[in-house]
mmCIF file of C-alpha atoms in Angstrom:
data_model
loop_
_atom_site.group_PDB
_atom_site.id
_atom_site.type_symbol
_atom_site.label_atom_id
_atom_site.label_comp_id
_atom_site.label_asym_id
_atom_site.label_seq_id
_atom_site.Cartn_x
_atom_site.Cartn_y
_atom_site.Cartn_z
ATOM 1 C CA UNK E 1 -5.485 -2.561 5.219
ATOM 2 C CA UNK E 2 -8.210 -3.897 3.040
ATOM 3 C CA UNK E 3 -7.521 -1.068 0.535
ATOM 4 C CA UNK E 4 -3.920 -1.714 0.067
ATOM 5 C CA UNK E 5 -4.577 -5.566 -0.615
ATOM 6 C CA UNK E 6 -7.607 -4.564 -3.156
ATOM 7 C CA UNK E 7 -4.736 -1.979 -5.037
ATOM 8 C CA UNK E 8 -2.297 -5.413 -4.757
ATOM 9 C CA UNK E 9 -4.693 -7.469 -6.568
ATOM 10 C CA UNK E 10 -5.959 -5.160 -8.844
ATOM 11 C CA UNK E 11 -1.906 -4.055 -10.099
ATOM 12 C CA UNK E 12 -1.400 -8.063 -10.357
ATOM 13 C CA UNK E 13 -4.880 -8.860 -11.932
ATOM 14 C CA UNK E 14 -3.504 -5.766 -14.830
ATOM 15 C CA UNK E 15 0.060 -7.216 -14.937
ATOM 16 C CA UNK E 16 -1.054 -10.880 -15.081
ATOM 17 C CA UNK E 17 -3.493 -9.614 -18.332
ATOM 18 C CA UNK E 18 -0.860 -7.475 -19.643
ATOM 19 C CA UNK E 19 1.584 -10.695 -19.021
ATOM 20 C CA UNK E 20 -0.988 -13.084 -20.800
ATOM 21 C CA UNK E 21 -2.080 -11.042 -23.501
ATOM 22 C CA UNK E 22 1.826 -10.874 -24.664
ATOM 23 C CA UNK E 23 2.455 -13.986 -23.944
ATOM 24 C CA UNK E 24 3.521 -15.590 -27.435
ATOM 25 C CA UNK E 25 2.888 -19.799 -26.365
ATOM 26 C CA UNK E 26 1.185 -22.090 -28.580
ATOM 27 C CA UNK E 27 -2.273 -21.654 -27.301
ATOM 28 C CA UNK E 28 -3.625 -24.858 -24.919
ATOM 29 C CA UNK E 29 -6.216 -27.313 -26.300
ATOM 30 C CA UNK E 30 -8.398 -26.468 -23.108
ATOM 31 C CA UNK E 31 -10.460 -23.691 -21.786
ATOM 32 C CA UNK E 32 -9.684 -25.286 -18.228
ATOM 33 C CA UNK E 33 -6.338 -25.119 -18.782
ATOM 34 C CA UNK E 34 -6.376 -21.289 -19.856
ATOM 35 C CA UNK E 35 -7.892 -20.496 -16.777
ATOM 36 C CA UNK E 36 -5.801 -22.792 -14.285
ATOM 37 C CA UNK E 37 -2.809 -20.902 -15.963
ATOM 38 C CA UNK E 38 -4.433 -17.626 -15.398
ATOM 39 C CA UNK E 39 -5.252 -17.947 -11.885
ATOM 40 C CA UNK E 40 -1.705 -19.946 -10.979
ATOM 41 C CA UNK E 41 0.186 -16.833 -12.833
ATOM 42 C CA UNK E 42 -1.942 -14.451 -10.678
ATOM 43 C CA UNK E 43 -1.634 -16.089 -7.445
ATOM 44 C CA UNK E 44 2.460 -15.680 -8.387
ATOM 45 C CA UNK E 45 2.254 -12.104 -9.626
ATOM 46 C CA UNK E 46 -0.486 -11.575 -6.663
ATOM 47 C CA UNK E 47 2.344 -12.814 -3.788
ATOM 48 C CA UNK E 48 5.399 -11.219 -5.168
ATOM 49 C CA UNK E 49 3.608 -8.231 -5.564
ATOM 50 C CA UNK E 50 2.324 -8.151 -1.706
ATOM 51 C CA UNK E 51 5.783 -9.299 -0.772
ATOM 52 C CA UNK E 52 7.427 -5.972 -2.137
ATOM 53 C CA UNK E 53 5.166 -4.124 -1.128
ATOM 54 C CA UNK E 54 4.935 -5.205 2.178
ATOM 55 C CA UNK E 55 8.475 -5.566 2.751
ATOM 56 C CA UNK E 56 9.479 -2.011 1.259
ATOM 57 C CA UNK E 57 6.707 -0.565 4.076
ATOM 58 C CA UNK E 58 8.646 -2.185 6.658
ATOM 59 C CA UNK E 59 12.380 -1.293 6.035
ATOM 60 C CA UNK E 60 10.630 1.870 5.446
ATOM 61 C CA UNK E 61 8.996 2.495 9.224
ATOM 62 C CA UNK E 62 12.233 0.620 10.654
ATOM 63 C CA UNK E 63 14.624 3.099 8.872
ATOM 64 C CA UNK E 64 11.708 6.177 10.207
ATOM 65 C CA UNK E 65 12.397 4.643 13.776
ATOM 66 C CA UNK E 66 15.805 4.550 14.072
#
């Protein structure tokens, strides 16, 4: 269990860089604020990410069992 949410975080901590990188905004007057919108954008991509996962695991053993 701990591996799969260390492979969750790591595929949203290199789509949230990949995501931030391309990102074409005006860039914010504030280090802080590059960071809050970092960490914000990874928490997002970090919870969708377990949230397919996790769900596609399920319907997957509950199609196995029936």
């Amino acid at each position: 269990m701990k591996n799969r949410i260390l492979n969750i975080l790591a595929i949203a901590f290199v789509i949230t860089t990949i995501g931030y990188i391309m990102d074409g905004d005006v860039v914010k007057p504030t280090m802080v604020m590059r960071f809050v919108e970092f960490i914000l954008i990874f928490g997002i991509i970090s919870i969708l990410t377990s949230i397919i996962y996790f769900g596609v695991n399920f319907a997957k053993r509950s199609f196995i069992k029936a």
